[in-house]
Amino acid sequence: MSGENQNIDHLFSKKLKQYSSKPPMDAWDKIEQKLAEKPQRKPIVMFYRVAAAVAILLATGSIAFYLTTNAPETSIIQTAEENNLTTPAEKTEKDLFTKNSEVKNTSEETSGEPTPPLPGKNRNSNSIQSVSNTVPPSKDTEPVILAKADVTIKEYTETQNNITSDTDEANTMNAISGAKWSGLNSSTKEEIIIKETDNQTSESYLALLSEFENPEISSTDFNKWMVGGQAGPQYSYRQVTSNNATPEYIDMLNESETGVVAYAGGVNVGYKPAKRLTIQSGVYYSKIGQSAAASYRQPVSIGSDENNFFDLPGRSVNSNITTENTPSLNVATSMGKVDGQIADGPKDEVATYNAINSQYTGITEVNQYMEFLEVPIIARYAVVDRKFDFHLLGGLSTNFLIASPVYLSDGSYFKETSGLNTVNYSSTVGLGFGYKFAGNLLISLEPQFKYYLNSVNKSSSTNYQPYSFGVFSGITYSF
Amino acid sequence: MDNKGRIILTLKNKFQDLEKKLENIIKGCQQQKTLAQKELFELMSEKMYGICLRYGGNTNDANDILQDGFLKIFEKIHQFKFEGSFEGWMRRIFVNTALERYRGQYKVINIQDGYKELYDSGYDNIMSSINADELLLIIQELSPKYRAVFNLYAIEGYSHKEIADKLEISEGTSKSNLSRARLILQEKISQHYDVDVKMRL
């Protein structure tokens, strides 16, 4: 075939294959007229109807026979029989529908009550609302026909109420008229899509047609990148071990120190090499630490009046009392030592006076924090990946110490803990619960457990390995 | 679910709803309910009329084919088993109804002729400028035999063997009818559009 021949074929084919045009206004009326003239009953329908009628007669007859031999009441049954025998052709239709409930059928939608007479415009010309005769002949014809009749008629009756003459719907239905039961013609789909969408977007919709044919999402069909943020509270504490300290010392440390609740938050970037797998990194700020007991003392020199008492060290009630310096605080914890002066004695503590040393001493609580900038690398695996997702996560993190403040019990800042490593490493495991909305957005709630792999303090006496447990809320945007 | 997935799901739902409605209309027609028949007509008549116009030589013929076609559809609709495309099924019936009309007119006397080719660059110009209505008029100018073969081969996509069966002619007649039809169409298009043509001997 020469190219030019193909050209001319193609020209006409392309332009005229789906060509539509409005028929004349009276076209339907003429068809309707002709339909009315034609006999509606078909011989083949007649055969099935007669066969059905005979089968019903036999069934009724045998039921009647059975009942008459076993029960005294026979008049009702015999009347029914007589009804069946009088006008088989006309009565058959009514019997078909009233007998529905008696006949066992395979339809899922059968109702118990008889189906009412059918609506229809020309009941006279379409006098018999015939049973659907799409069922091929078989031994089980009778119940199957009745079943189908019941189902199709019920369905159609229900649909009658819903079909409107809405132009919009008619137009869309026009477009879909190539519908087939295992799918749609691609040209029809194109028509619908073009009618349904803007011209600008219709191309992207058309590109989805092949997706529609093959419902499996291809391996590259998901957003591969994501950015997000997370924040939340975390409870932290630590594990203390020591090479050369006694177990009693370790116990004492554990007794006098407790965990603290602080917080963490940051931003992250993730990449999805596969549908369920995400590799993520980012930068987080994390505050962990502990609460520890610390002792303070306030040397005093008393003036001539020994009987004067003081509320607290450092507070002079009597002008004869002079104090030297301000109280000094001694923090010696598993994390590290911090010593220094504090401005005033802790207000909520009661100091005891030691006459021999001429000083007040007391115990107070301090909060010893470490603030990190963390750079994690986390892998996430989506166990459930629908609108709600659930995933497991795990990874490692490099953590840079940026501050190690110590706060007094009144919240005021004291000093920095010294002797801590700048660079530390931790591992993370966690669960993630997510909810997808607005297409590309995800909100999540993630409990995470983090454990430091090295001791954060350089001291050789105690190894301080913090851990934390936090619950983080986050939002992620995929693209 | 991402945007793409949502679009697919929306379209899928839409298609399924409309399939269901069409299914109900067909079932109604199978029960010879006039309301359903009218609905089917309203749905399909424009598309089917397009076929009637292509195969009919003029509007009157097309009207007759439309009427006969729908009557045949309503008569045969109980044979539709809900397998395959309903529109395709309807189209086949309409094509057959149209062909029936010109039965006996498909045999042809071969005429050997020099033929002109459509100049290639002219084709691109024509593609963009010609519209379907004009092409339809050109096709209607063909005689029934050329019109039928060209329609069946180039637009419906039947093979020469299938066309020979349908029109009760030989495959050879089908082929020569097609060549002749193409020639005539090319001439008419080039006349219409003042396109350069190359003479080939």
PDB file of N, CA and C in Angstrom, chain A residues 127-171:
ATOM      1  N   SER A 127     -48.307  -5.255  25.203  1.00  0.00           N
ATOM      2  CA  SER A 127     -49.239  -5.807  26.184  1.00  0.00           C
ATOM      3  C   SER A 127     -48.574  -6.767  27.147  1.00  0.00           C
ATOM      4  N   ILE A 128     -47.632  -7.475  26.643  1.00  0.00           N
ATOM      5  CA  ILE A 128     -46.996  -8.416  27.561  1.00  0.00           C
ATOM      6  C   ILE A 128     -45.620  -7.866  27.932  1.00  0.00           C
ATOM      7  N   GLN A 129     -45.427  -7.615  29.203  1.00  0.00           N
ATOM      8  CA  GLN A 129     -44.078  -7.256  29.651  1.00  0.00           C
ATOM      9  C   GLN A 129     -43.327  -8.559  29.739  1.00  0.00           C
ATOM     10  N   SER A 130     -42.658  -8.870  28.685  1.00  0.00           N
ATOM     11  CA  SER A 130     -42.143 -10.228  28.591  1.00  0.00           C
ATOM     12  C   SER A 130     -40.940 -10.431  29.486  1.00  0.00           C
ATOM     13  N   VAL A 131     -40.797 -11.660  29.796  1.00  0.00           N
ATOM     14  CA  VAL A 131     -39.638 -12.065  30.585  1.00  0.00           C
ATOM     15  C   VAL A 131     -38.389 -11.890  29.736  1.00  0.00           C
ATOM     16  N   SER A 132     -37.342 -11.474  30.328  1.00  0.00           N
ATOM     17  CA  SER A 132     -36.089 -11.346  29.596  1.00  0.00           C
ATOM     18  C   SER A 132     -35.694 -12.701  29.056  1.00  0.00           C
ATOM     19  N   ASN A 133     -35.459 -12.744  27.781  1.00  0.00           N
ATOM     20  CA  ASN A 133     -35.168 -14.047  27.196  1.00  0.00           C
ATOM     21  C   ASN A 133     -33.713 -14.137  26.753  1.00  0.00           C
ATOM     22  N   THR A 134     -32.848 -13.559  27.572  1.00  0.00           N
ATOM     23  CA  THR A 134     -31.440 -13.705  27.250  1.00  0.00           C
ATOM     24  C   THR A 134     -30.890 -15.017  27.770  1.00  0.00           C
ATOM     25  N   VAL A 135     -31.707 -15.746  28.522  1.00  0.00           N
ATOM     26  CA  VAL A 135     -31.221 -16.998  29.108  1.00  0.00           C
ATOM     27  C   VAL A 135     -31.313 -18.106  28.077  1.00  0.00           C
ATOM     28  N   PRO A 136     -30.235 -18.798  27.831  1.00  0.00           N
ATOM     29  CA  PRO A 136     -30.280 -19.898  26.864  1.00  0.00           C
ATOM     30  C   PRO A 136     -31.087 -21.056  27.432  1.00  0.00           C
ATOM     31  N   PRO A 137     -31.624 -21.884  26.586  1.00  0.00           N
ATOM     32  CA  PRO A 137     -32.449 -23.003  27.079  1.00  0.00           C
ATOM     33  C   PRO A 137     -31.617 -23.958  27.929  1.00  0.00           C
ATOM     34  N   SER A 138     -32.196 -24.370  28.997  1.00  0.00           N
ATOM     35  CA  SER A 138     -31.501 -25.325  29.858  1.00  0.00           C
ATOM     36  C   SER A 138     -32.542 -26.044  30.686  1.00  0.00           C
ATOM     37  N   LYS A 139     -32.077 -27.037  31.409  1.00  0.00           N
ATOM     38  CA  LYS A 139     -33.027 -27.789  32.228  1.00  0.00           C
ATOM     39  C   LYS A 139     -33.636 -26.921  33.309  1.00  0.00           C
ATOM     40  N   ASP A 140     -32.861 -25.967  33.793  1.00  0.00           N
ATOM     41  CA  ASP A 140     -33.335 -25.148  34.900  1.00  0.00           C
ATOM     42  C   ASP A 140     -33.948 -23.853  34.411  1.00  0.00           C
ATOM     43  N   THR A 141     -34.527 -23.882  33.246  1.00  0.00           N
ATOM     44  CA  THR A 141     -35.026 -22.650  32.650  1.00  0.00           C
ATOM     45  C   THR A 141     -36.017 -21.930  33.535  1.00  0.00           C
ATOM     46  N   GLU A 142     -36.949 -22.692  34.076  1.00  0.00           N
ATOM     47  CA  GLU A 142     -38.079 -22.030  34.738  1.00  0.00           C
ATOM     48  C   GLU A 142     -37.646 -21.162  35.913  1.00  0.00           C
ATOM     49  N   PRO A 143     -36.941 -21.687  36.894  1.00  0.00           N
ATOM     50  CA  PRO A 143     -36.604 -20.813  38.015  1.00  0.00           C
ATOM     51  C   PRO A 143     -35.632 -19.723  37.611  1.00  0.00           C
ATOM     52  N   VAL A 144     -34.743 -20.017  36.676  1.00  0.00           N
ATOM     53  CA  VAL A 144     -33.759 -19.005  36.297  1.00  0.00           C
ATOM     54  C   VAL A 144     -34.438 -17.847  35.595  1.00  0.00           C
ATOM     55  N   ILE A 145     -35.388 -18.159  34.722  1.00  0.00           N
ATOM     56  CA  ILE A 145     -36.093 -17.085  34.013  1.00  0.00           C
ATOM     57  C   ILE A 145     -36.815 -16.208  35.015  1.00  0.00           C
ATOM     58  N   LEU A 146     -37.476 -16.851  35.954  1.00  0.00           N
ATOM     59  CA  LEU A 146     -38.217 -16.058  36.926  1.00  0.00           C
ATOM     60  C   LEU A 146     -37.275 -15.201  37.742  1.00  0.00           C
ATOM     61  N   ALA A 147     -36.141 -15.803  38.097  1.00  0.00           N
ATOM     62  CA  ALA A 147     -35.176 -15.054  38.885  1.00  0.00           C
ATOM     63  C   ALA A 147     -34.713 -13.841  38.127  1.00  0.00           C
ATOM     64  N   LYS A 148     -34.352 -14.059  36.871  1.00  0.00           N
ATOM     65  CA  LYS A 148     -33.853 -12.947  36.062  1.00  0.00           C
ATOM     66  C   LYS A 148     -34.938 -11.897  35.897  1.00  0.00           C
ATOM     67  N   ALA A 149     -36.163 -12.365  35.715  1.00  0.00           N
ATOM     68  CA  ALA A 149     -37.247 -11.412  35.522  1.00  0.00           C
ATOM     69  C   ALA A 149     -37.367 -10.514  36.736  1.00  0.00           C
ATOM     70  N   ASP A 150     -37.331 -11.179  37.880  1.00  0.00           N
ATOM     71  CA  ASP A 150     -37.497 -10.408  39.107  1.00  0.00           C
ATOM     72  C   ASP A 150     -36.386  -9.385  39.252  1.00  0.00           C
ATOM     73  N   VAL A 151     -35.169  -9.842  39.002  1.00  0.00           N
ATOM     74  CA  VAL A 151     -34.025  -8.957  39.191  1.00  0.00           C
ATOM     75  C   VAL A 151     -34.072  -7.806  38.211  1.00  0.00           C
ATOM     76  N   THR A 152     -34.227  -8.141  36.921  1.00  0.00           N
ATOM     77  CA  THR A 152     -34.120  -7.079  35.927  1.00  0.00           C
ATOM     78  C   THR A 152     -35.272  -6.099  36.055  1.00  0.00           C
ATOM     79  N   ILE A 153     -36.453  -6.614  36.333  1.00  0.00           N
ATOM     80  CA  ILE A 153     -37.596  -5.719  36.426  1.00  0.00           C
ATOM     81  C   ILE A 153     -37.458  -4.822  37.642  1.00  0.00           C
ATOM     82  N   LYS A 154     -37.007  -5.409  38.727  1.00  0.00           N
ATOM     83  CA  LYS A 154     -36.839  -4.611  39.945  1.00  0.00           C
ATOM     84  C   LYS A 154     -35.821  -3.522  39.704  1.00  0.00           C
ATOM     85  N   GLU A 155     -34.697  -3.917  39.077  1.00  0.00           N
ATOM     86  CA  GLU A 155     -33.643  -2.940  38.812  1.00  0.00           C
ATOM     87  C   GLU A 155     -34.164  -1.826  37.944  1.00  0.00           C
ATOM     88  N   TYR A 156     -34.888  -2.220  36.886  1.00  0.00           N
ATOM     89  CA  TYR A 156     -35.313  -1.212  35.946  1.00  0.00           C
ATOM     90  C   TYR A 156     -36.347  -0.287  36.570  1.00  0.00           C
ATOM     91  N   THR A 157     -37.218  -0.875  37.389  1.00  0.00           N
ATOM     92  CA  THR A 157     -38.224  -0.041  38.041  1.00  0.00           C
ATOM     93  C   THR A 157     -37.559   1.006  38.925  1.00  0.00           C
ATOM     94  N   GLU A 158     -36.524   0.564  39.616  1.00  0.00           N
ATOM     95  CA  GLU A 158     -35.819   1.511  40.479  1.00  0.00           C
ATOM     96  C   GLU A 158     -35.147   2.581  39.654  1.00  0.00           C
ATOM     97  N   THR A 159     -34.572   2.167  38.524  1.00  0.00           N
ATOM     98  CA  THR A 159     -33.850   3.124  37.699  1.00  0.00           C
ATOM     99  C   THR A 159     -34.782   4.155  37.098  1.00  0.00           C
ATOM    100  N   GLN A 160     -36.000   3.727  36.792  1.00  0.00           N
ATOM    101  CA  GLN A 160     -36.971   4.639  36.203  1.00  0.00           C
ATOM    102  C   GLN A 160     -37.087   5.914  37.011  1.00  0.00           C
ATOM    103  N   ASN A 161     -37.056   5.740  38.323  1.00  0.00           N
ATOM    104  CA  ASN A 161     -37.238   6.922  39.161  1.00  0.00           C
ATOM    105  C   ASN A 161     -36.027   7.836  39.130  1.00  0.00           C
ATOM    106  N   ASN A 162     -34.879   7.264  38.760  1.00  0.00           N
ATOM    107  CA  ASN A 162     -33.666   8.059  38.842  1.00  0.00           C
ATOM    108  C   ASN A 162     -33.284   8.722  37.534  1.00  0.00           C
ATOM    109  N   ILE A 163     -33.681   8.118  36.437  1.00  0.00           N
ATOM    110  CA  ILE A 163     -33.290   8.706  35.151  1.00  0.00           C
ATOM    111  C   ILE A 163     -34.068   9.986  34.921  1.00  0.00           C
ATOM    112  N   THR A 164     -33.338  11.059  34.754  1.00  0.00           N
ATOM    113  CA  THR A 164     -33.996  12.338  34.473  1.00  0.00           C
ATOM    114  C   THR A 164     -33.700  12.732  33.041  1.00  0.00           C
ATOM    115  N   SER A 165     -34.312  13.808  32.613  1.00  0.00           N
ATOM    116  CA  SER A 165     -34.008  14.275  31.276  1.00  0.00           C
ATOM    117  C   SER A 165     -33.008  15.418  31.347  1.00  0.00           C
ATOM    118  N   ASP A 166     -32.158  15.345  32.356  1.00  0.00           N
ATOM    119  CA  ASP A 166     -31.153  16.381  32.536  1.00  0.00           C
ATOM    120  C   ASP A 166     -30.212  16.410  31.335  1.00  0.00           C
ATOM    121  N   THR A 167     -30.021  17.562  30.764  1.00  0.00           N
ATOM    122  CA  THR A 167     -29.189  17.647  29.560  1.00  0.00           C
ATOM    123  C   THR A 167     -27.756  17.245  29.852  1.00  0.00           C
ATOM    124  N   ASP A 168     -27.321  17.687  31.021  1.00  0.00           N
ATOM    125  CA  ASP A 168     -25.947  17.391  31.397  1.00  0.00           C
ATOM    126  C   ASP A 168     -25.673  15.901  31.408  1.00  0.00           C
ATOM    127  N   GLU A 169     -26.599  15.195  32.056  1.00  0.00           N
ATOM    128  CA  GLU A 169     -26.408  13.761  32.164  1.00  0.00           C
ATOM    129  C   GLU A 169     -26.492  13.116  30.785  1.00  0.00           C
ATOM    130  N   ALA A 170     -27.417  13.632  29.993  1.00  0.00           N
ATOM    131  CA  ALA A 170     -27.576  13.075  28.646  1.00  0.00           C
ATOM    132  C   ALA A 170     -26.297  13.258  27.849  1.00  0.00           C
ATOM    133  N   ASN A 171     -25.693  14.417  27.985  1.00  0.00           N
ATOM    134  CA  ASN A 171     -24.453  14.654  27.254  1.00  0.00           C
ATOM    135  C   ASN A 171     -23.354  13.713  27.702  1.00  0.00           C
TER     136      ASN A 171
END
